[in-house]
Short mmCIF file of C-alpha atoms in Angstrom, two decimals:
data_model
loop_
_atom_site.label_atom_id
_atom_site.label_comp_id
_atom_site.label_asym_id
_atom_site.label_seq_id
_atom_site.Cartn_x
_atom_site.Cartn_y
_atom_site.Cartn_z
CA MET A 87 -0.11 0.11 0.07
CA PRO A 88 1.54 3.31 -0.84
CA ASN A 89 2.67 5.69 2.04
CA LEU A 90 0.19 8.66 2.28
CA SER A 91 1.83 10.22 5.22
CA THR A 92 3.11 13.94 4.94
CA THR A 93 4.42 16.74 7.29
CA TYR A 94 2.90 20.23 7.83
CA LEU A 95 4.13 22.67 10.25
CA GLY A 96 6.52 20.04 11.76
CA LEU A 97 3.91 17.71 12.54
CA GLU A 98 3.85 14.18 11.33
CA LEU A 99 0.51 13.63 9.43
CA GLN A 100 -0.87 10.14 8.22
CA ASN A 101 -2.06 11.59 4.97
CA PRO A 102 -2.77 15.21 3.39
CA ILE A 103 -6.40 15.67 4.20
CA VAL A 104 -6.94 18.12 6.90
CA CYS A 105 -10.56 19.32 7.98
CA SER A 106 -10.52 23.17 7.77
CA ALA A 107 -12.20 25.70 9.98
CA GLY A 108 -15.96 25.70 9.65
CA PRO A 109 -19.23 24.62 11.17
CA LEU A 110 -18.29 20.95 11.27
CA THR A 111 -15.21 21.74 13.27
CA LYS A 112 -17.34 23.74 15.82
CA ASP A 113 -19.14 20.59 17.03
CA GLU A 114 -16.49 18.69 19.27
CA ARG A 115 -18.69 15.54 18.84
CA MET A 116 -17.60 15.46 14.96
CA PHE A 117 -14.03 15.26 15.88
CA ALA A 118 -13.64 11.68 16.69
CA ARG A 119 -15.90 10.88 13.58
CA MET A 120 -13.24 13.05 11.50
CA GLU A 121 -10.51 11.12 13.05
CA ASP A 122 -12.15 7.65 12.29
CA ALA A 123 -12.97 8.42 8.80
CA GLY A 124 -9.22 9.29 8.32
CA ALA A 125 -8.70 12.70 8.69
CA SER A 126 -5.04 13.69 9.58
CA ALA A 127 -5.52 16.95 11.46
CA ILE A 128 -8.33 19.51 12.36
CA VAL A 129 -8.52 23.04 12.27
CA MET A 130 -10.80 24.48 14.91
CA HIS A 131 -13.69 26.98 13.87
CA SER A 132 -12.16 30.60 14.32
CA LEU A 133 -12.35 32.72 17.15
CA PHE A 134 -13.33 36.22 15.75
CA GLU A 135 -11.49 39.17 16.85
CA GLU A 136 -14.72 40.95 17.38
CA GLN A 137 -15.56 38.42 20.02
CA LEU A 138 -12.60 39.31 22.04
CA THR A 139 -13.26 42.97 21.48
CA SER A 140 -16.90 42.55 22.55
CA VAL A 141 -15.92 40.86 25.79
CA SER A 142 -13.35 43.57 26.62
CA GLU A 143 -16.24 46.23 25.83
CA PHE A 144 -18.63 44.20 27.82
CA MET A 145 -16.39 44.39 31.01
CA ASP A 146 -15.50 48.11 30.71
CA SER A 147 -19.21 48.94 30.15
CA ASN A 148 -19.99 47.06 33.20
CA LEU A 149 -17.53 48.76 35.29
CA SER A 150 -18.43 52.32 33.66
CA ARG A 151 -21.92 52.66 32.92
CA GLY A 152 -23.70 49.38 33.92
CA ILE A 153 -25.27 46.26 32.32
CA GLU A 154 -28.41 48.48 31.28
CA SER A 155 -26.61 51.01 28.48
CA PHE A 156 -24.16 48.18 27.37
CA SER A 157 -27.17 45.77 26.46
CA GLU A 158 -28.88 48.59 24.33
CA ALA A 159 -25.50 49.38 22.53
CA LEU A 160 -24.76 45.95 22.04
CA SER A 161 -27.84 45.55 19.89
CA PHE A 162 -25.89 47.58 17.21
CA PHE A 163 -23.41 44.88 16.64
CA PRO A 164 -23.74 41.19 15.12
CA ASP A 165 -24.31 38.21 17.23
CA LEU A 166 -21.24 36.41 17.03
CA GLY A 167 -22.57 34.12 19.84
CA ASP A 168 -24.73 32.34 17.46
CA TYR A 169 -21.91 31.44 15.41
CA ASN A 170 -19.07 30.49 18.04
CA LEU A 171 -18.12 30.01 21.10
CA GLY A 172 -16.76 32.90 23.51
CA PRO A 173 -13.18 33.27 24.14
CA ASP A 174 -13.39 30.82 27.35
CA GLY A 175 -15.50 28.48 25.85
CA TYR A 176 -13.21 28.42 22.75
CA LEU A 177 -10.32 27.38 25.24
CA GLU A 178 -12.47 24.67 27.07
CA HIS A 179 -13.31 23.33 23.75
CA ILE A 180 -9.76 22.76 22.69
CA THR A 181 -9.04 21.04 26.10
CA ARG A 182 -11.90 18.79 25.64
CA ALA A 183 -11.16 17.85 22.17
CA LYS A 184 -7.65 16.97 22.92
CA ARG A 185 -9.03 14.41 25.30
CA THR A 186 -10.97 12.52 22.61
CA ILE A 187 -8.68 12.67 19.47
CA ASP A 188 -5.06 11.58 18.76
CA ILE A 189 -4.56 13.64 15.68
CA PRO A 190 -3.24 17.20 15.72
CA LEU A 191 -5.56 19.94 16.41
CA ILE A 192 -4.99 23.60 15.19
CA GLY A 193 -6.51 26.42 16.59
CA SER A 194 -7.80 29.50 14.56
CA LEU A 195 -7.92 33.24 15.19
CA ASN A 196 -9.83 35.54 12.66
CA GLY A 197 -9.23 39.18 12.30
CA ASP A 198 -6.67 41.67 10.99
CA THR A 199 -5.42 43.56 13.95
CA ARG A 200 -3.20 43.21 16.89
CA GLY A 201 -5.95 43.52 19.53
CA GLY A 202 -6.08 40.67 21.96
CA TRP A 203 -4.78 38.19 19.39
CA VAL A 204 -1.14 38.12 21.13
CA ARG A 205 -2.63 37.19 24.57
CA PHE A 206 -5.20 34.79 23.08
CA ALA A 207 -2.73 32.89 21.04
CA ARG A 208 -0.80 32.38 24.19
CA GLN A 209 -3.83 30.93 25.77
CA ILE A 210 -4.70 28.73 22.70
CA GLU A 211 -1.36 27.19 23.12
CA GLN A 212 -1.76 26.77 27.01
CA ALA A 213 -5.14 24.94 26.29
CA GLY A 214 -3.28 22.33 24.30
CA ALA A 215 -3.35 23.20 20.65
CA ASP A 216 -0.64 21.69 18.44
CA ALA A 217 -0.41 24.66 16.09
CA LEU A 218 -2.26 28.10 15.66
CA GLU A 219 -3.69 29.30 12.23
CA LEU A 220 -3.95 33.17 11.86
CA ASN A 221 -7.00 33.57 9.44
CA VAL A 222 -6.52 36.89 8.21
CA TYR A 223 -9.80 38.41 6.76
CA ASN A 224 -8.99 41.90 5.72
CA LEU A 225 -10.58 43.94 2.75
CA PRO A 226 -8.39 47.24 2.71
CA ALA A 227 -11.33 49.75 2.34
CA ASP A 228 -9.34 52.80 3.73
CA PRO A 229 -8.33 54.97 0.75
CA SER A 230 -5.61 56.45 2.53
CA GLU A 231 -3.87 53.05 3.53
CA SER A 232 -1.48 51.91 0.78
CA SER A 233 -0.65 48.44 0.09
CA THR A 234 2.44 48.54 1.74
CA SER A 235 0.84 49.48 4.92
CA VAL A 236 -1.46 46.71 4.65
CA GLU A 237 1.28 44.16 4.58
CA GLN A 238 3.48 45.60 6.86
CA ARG A 239 0.49 45.49 9.63
CA LEU A 240 0.20 41.81 8.85
CA VAL A 241 4.08 41.17 9.03
CA ASP A 242 4.28 42.92 12.47
CA LEU A 243 1.33 40.97 13.71
CA VAL A 244 3.04 37.62 12.60
CA THR A 245 6.26 38.74 14.33
CA GLU A 246 4.54 39.54 17.42
CA VAL A 247 2.50 36.19 17.57
CA ARG A 248 5.48 34.34 16.82
CA SER A 249 7.44 35.94 19.71
CA GLN A 250 4.69 34.94 22.25
CA ILE A 251 4.02 31.21 21.14
CA ARG A 252 6.35 28.25 20.65
CA ILE A 253 3.74 26.03 18.95
CA PRO A 254 3.74 26.14 14.84
CA LEU A 255 2.03 29.16 13.30
CA ALA A 256 0.11 29.15 9.87
CA VAL A 257 -1.03 32.43 8.11
CA LYS A 258 -4.41 32.26 6.12
CA LEU A 259 -4.19 34.63 3.63
CA GLY A 260 -6.82 36.00 0.71
CA PRO A 261 -5.78 36.21 -2.94
CA PHE A 262 -5.70 39.88 -3.49
CA PHE A 263 -2.14 40.75 -2.31
CA SER A 264 -0.13 42.37 -5.45
CA ALA A 265 3.13 40.23 -5.15
CA PRO A 266 2.23 36.90 -3.30
CA ILE A 267 5.48 35.20 -3.45
CA ALA A 268 7.54 38.29 -2.04
CA PHE A 269 4.94 38.74 0.63
CA GLY A 270 4.88 35.16 1.29
CA LYS A 271 8.84 35.41 1.94
CA GLN A 272 8.23 38.24 4.25
CA LEU A 273 5.78 36.35 6.24
CA ALA A 274 8.04 33.43 6.38
CA GLU A 275 10.97 35.59 7.59
CA ALA A 276 8.48 37.06 10.25
CA GLY A 277 7.87 33.62 11.72
CA ALA A 278 5.27 31.74 9.99
CA ASP A 279 5.72 28.08 9.53
CA GLY A 280 3.15 27.85 7.07
CA LEU A 281 0.87 29.45 4.64
CA VAL A 282 -2.70 28.68 3.81
CA LEU A 283 -4.08 29.77 0.27
CA PHE A 284 -6.67 31.07 -0.01
CA ASN A 285 -9.24 32.61 2.48
CA ARG A 286 -12.86 32.74 0.78
CA PHE A 287 -14.06 36.25 0.99
CA TYR A 288 -17.84 36.27 1.25
CA GLN A 289 -19.23 39.16 -0.74
CA PRO A 290 -22.47 40.46 0.32
CA ASP A 291 -25.39 41.31 -2.32
CA PHE A 292 -27.88 43.84 -3.11
CA ASN A 293 -31.25 43.80 -2.49
CA ILE A 294 -32.36 46.33 -5.07
CA GLU A 295 -36.09 46.57 -3.56
CA THR A 296 -35.07 47.07 -0.02
CA LEU A 297 -31.96 48.84 -0.78
CA GLU A 298 -30.11 46.84 1.73
CA VAL A 299 -26.81 44.75 1.56
CA VAL A 300 -27.62 41.35 2.09
CA PRO A 301 -24.83 38.74 3.69
CA THR A 302 -24.62 35.64 1.26
CA LEU A 303 -22.69 32.43 1.58
CA ARG A 304 -21.92 29.92 -0.66
CA LEU A 305 -20.04 26.77 -0.12
CA SER A 306 -16.88 26.41 -2.68
CA THR A 307 -16.98 24.66 -6.06
CA PRO A 308 -14.09 22.66 -7.48
CA GLU A 309 -13.59 25.63 -10.02
CA GLU A 310 -11.99 27.50 -7.36
CA LEU A 311 -9.14 25.18 -6.96
CA ARG A 312 -7.33 26.49 -10.00
CA LEU A 313 -6.39 29.89 -8.37
CA ARG A 314 -4.94 27.88 -5.46
CA LEU A 315 -3.06 25.49 -7.58
CA HIS A 316 -1.54 28.18 -9.68
CA TRP A 317 -0.05 30.36 -6.83
CA VAL A 318 1.19 27.22 -4.60
CA ALA A 319 2.76 26.15 -8.15
CA LEU A 320 4.50 29.33 -8.28
CA MET A 321 5.52 29.69 -4.60
CA TYR A 322 6.68 26.22 -4.06
CA GLY A 323 10.60 26.32 -3.68
CA HIS A 324 10.46 29.97 -3.28
CA VAL A 325 8.73 30.66 -0.07
CA PRO A 326 10.63 28.64 2.92
CA CYS A 327 7.71 27.40 4.75
CA ASP A 328 5.00 24.77 4.24
CA LEU A 329 2.23 25.33 1.54
CA ALA A 330 -1.44 24.26 2.23
CA ILE A 331 -4.47 24.51 -0.17
CA THR A 332 -7.87 25.41 1.00
CA GLY A 333 -10.93 26.30 -0.97
CA GLY A 334 -12.25 24.15 -3.90
CA VAL A 335 -10.87 20.73 -2.76
CA HIS A 336 -13.93 18.37 -3.12
CA SER A 337 -12.31 15.19 -4.57
CA ALA A 338 -9.43 12.70 -4.47
CA GLU A 339 -8.15 14.31 -7.84
CA ASP A 340 -8.30 17.61 -6.25
CA ILE A 341 -6.09 16.35 -3.43
CA LEU A 342 -3.63 15.06 -5.63
CA LYS A 343 -3.54 18.14 -7.89
CA SER A 344 -2.69 19.84 -4.60
CA MET A 345 0.34 17.66 -3.79
CA MET A 346 1.54 18.18 -7.38
CA ALA A 347 1.60 21.80 -7.17
CA GLY A 348 3.55 21.60 -4.02
CA ALA A 349 1.28 21.66 -1.15
CA LYS A 350 1.67 19.59 1.92
CA VAL A 351 -1.77 19.05 2.96
CA ALA A 352 -5.21 19.95 1.25
CA MET A 353 -8.05 21.22 3.37
CA MET A 354 -11.78 20.68 2.94
CA THR A 355 -15.13 21.68 4.61
CA SER A 356 -17.45 21.97 1.44
CA SER A 357 -17.20 18.68 0.30
CA LEU A 358 -17.77 17.14 3.86
CA LEU A 359 -20.82 19.42 4.15
CA HIS A 360 -22.08 18.00 1.09
CA HIS A 361 -21.18 14.25 1.47
CA GLY A 362 -20.76 13.93 4.98
CA VAL A 363 -17.62 13.26 7.18
CA GLY A 364 -17.35 9.63 6.15
CA HIS A 365 -16.31 11.06 2.65
CA ILE A 366 -12.82 11.19 3.77
CA ALA A 367 -12.46 7.35 3.86
CA THR A 368 -13.90 7.10 0.37
CA LEU A 369 -11.34 9.91 -0.68
CA ILE A 370 -8.22 7.94 1.05
CA GLU A 371 -9.42 5.07 -0.85
CA LYS A 372 -9.61 6.78 -4.25
CA ILE A 373 -5.97 8.37 -3.60
CA ASN A 374 -4.53 4.89 -2.71
CA GLN A 375 -5.85 3.31 -5.84
CA TRP A 376 -4.73 6.15 -8.09
CA LEU A 377 -1.19 5.97 -6.66
CA ILE A 378 -1.07 2.24 -7.18
CA ASP A 379 -2.39 2.69 -10.91
CA HIS A 380 0.26 5.11 -11.56
CA GLU A 381 3.18 3.37 -9.66
CA TYR A 382 3.61 5.90 -6.99
CA ASP A 383 5.08 4.57 -3.64
CA SER A 384 4.09 7.67 -1.57
CA ILE A 385 2.47 11.14 -1.42
CA ARG A 386 5.69 12.86 -0.89
CA GLN A 387 7.20 11.40 -4.11
CA MET A 388 4.80 13.70 -6.39
CA GLN A 389 4.82 16.85 -4.03
CA GLY A 390 5.88 19.82 -6.12
CA SER A 391 6.13 17.63 -9.18
CA LEU A 392 3.98 20.15 -11.21
CA SER A 393 5.18 23.36 -9.51
CA PHE A 394 6.65 26.03 -11.52
CA ARG A 395 10.16 24.81 -10.73
CA SER A 396 9.42 21.00 -11.86
CA ALA A 397 6.75 21.50 -14.35
CA PRO A 398 7.61 20.02 -17.78
CA ASN A 399 6.13 22.88 -19.36
CA PRO A 400 6.84 26.09 -16.91
CA SER A 401 6.01 28.41 -19.53
CA ALA A 402 2.11 27.42 -18.97
CA PHE A 403 2.25 29.37 -15.74
CA GLN A 404 3.30 32.52 -17.58
CA ARG A 405 1.74 34.78 -20.13
CA VAL A 406 1.99 32.22 -22.95
CA ASN A 407 -0.73 30.48 -21.17
CA TYR A 408 -2.95 33.43 -21.18
CA ILE A 409 -2.25 33.97 -25.01
CA GLU A 410 -2.69 30.38 -25.82
CA THR A 411 -5.98 29.87 -23.87
CA LEU A 412 -7.44 32.96 -25.69
CA ARG A 413 -6.42 32.01 -29.01
CA SER A 414 -7.63 28.30 -28.62
CA TYR A 415 -10.89 29.43 -27.67
CA GLY A 416 -11.30 31.93 -30.45
CA GLN A 417 -10.46 28.87 -32.63
CA ARG A 418 -13.00 26.52 -31.12
CA LYS A 419 -15.61 29.21 -31.82
CA SER A 420 -14.65 29.73 -35.39
CA ALA A 421 -14.74 26.00 -36.00
CA GLY A 422 -18.05 25.91 -34.13
#
């Protein structure tokens, strides 16, 4: 049987399938089922920076104005409690989960400013998490803020968090940085042990009848994987840290493609929401069969085999692919 083991953030994993942060990893009863199905690691649902802030504001308000005034003010903010546990509950969640599973458990913090991140990163480590993922959800909307400022703020955050914890640190990025490879190198130099590509931004819709901005959420589709494959393949060998792909990973073929691009692990949630946690076992079976059919001894043997550095046709990553794609599409339309 082929060897499916891989390493990620210095953690030895039995295969490259990681359950990413989401509603499934909010329910600790699912953790044992994920492990039994074959998941190699679990990323906890995210604790939001706004939750840390709201708790601090709550305490300050009680001291200065009393609970009555704060209760009214709080109604202006989204109720994050329905989505997530509060800070104390989150730490207890980690502690309980570590007693029920043997695979690595990765904590997740979601935000884009320092705030209480550094303090809470230490607490997540103390609660028993095997690693920490900084889930950076930042849409720069301030017209006076430059791209350099945005990137430096994140580099400073990683530097500060890295100085306060000993467990491995990953950074989950969005796809909209102007020079992802150079920025990835900066983050690695600041102390990131891994990069997770890419965060999915949930764009709101407009209701033209009520003139309201409407929150929307759609699960990922396999088509979203190509953007991740492209950038991981370009970063591989140039950014000195582990790479993970998240978003658009649905099938065994998607996982194999992720490995060939240069990822150490492929993270998934949407596919498991569609098919159930038991789908992991099916994916592992299909990956094993593909490796046998194509005479691979291990997953590590293929990692990076289709990266920019290793691809038989690296020009496909550059402008020639853009030109050829447009040209061939035009030819197909003409022939039709």
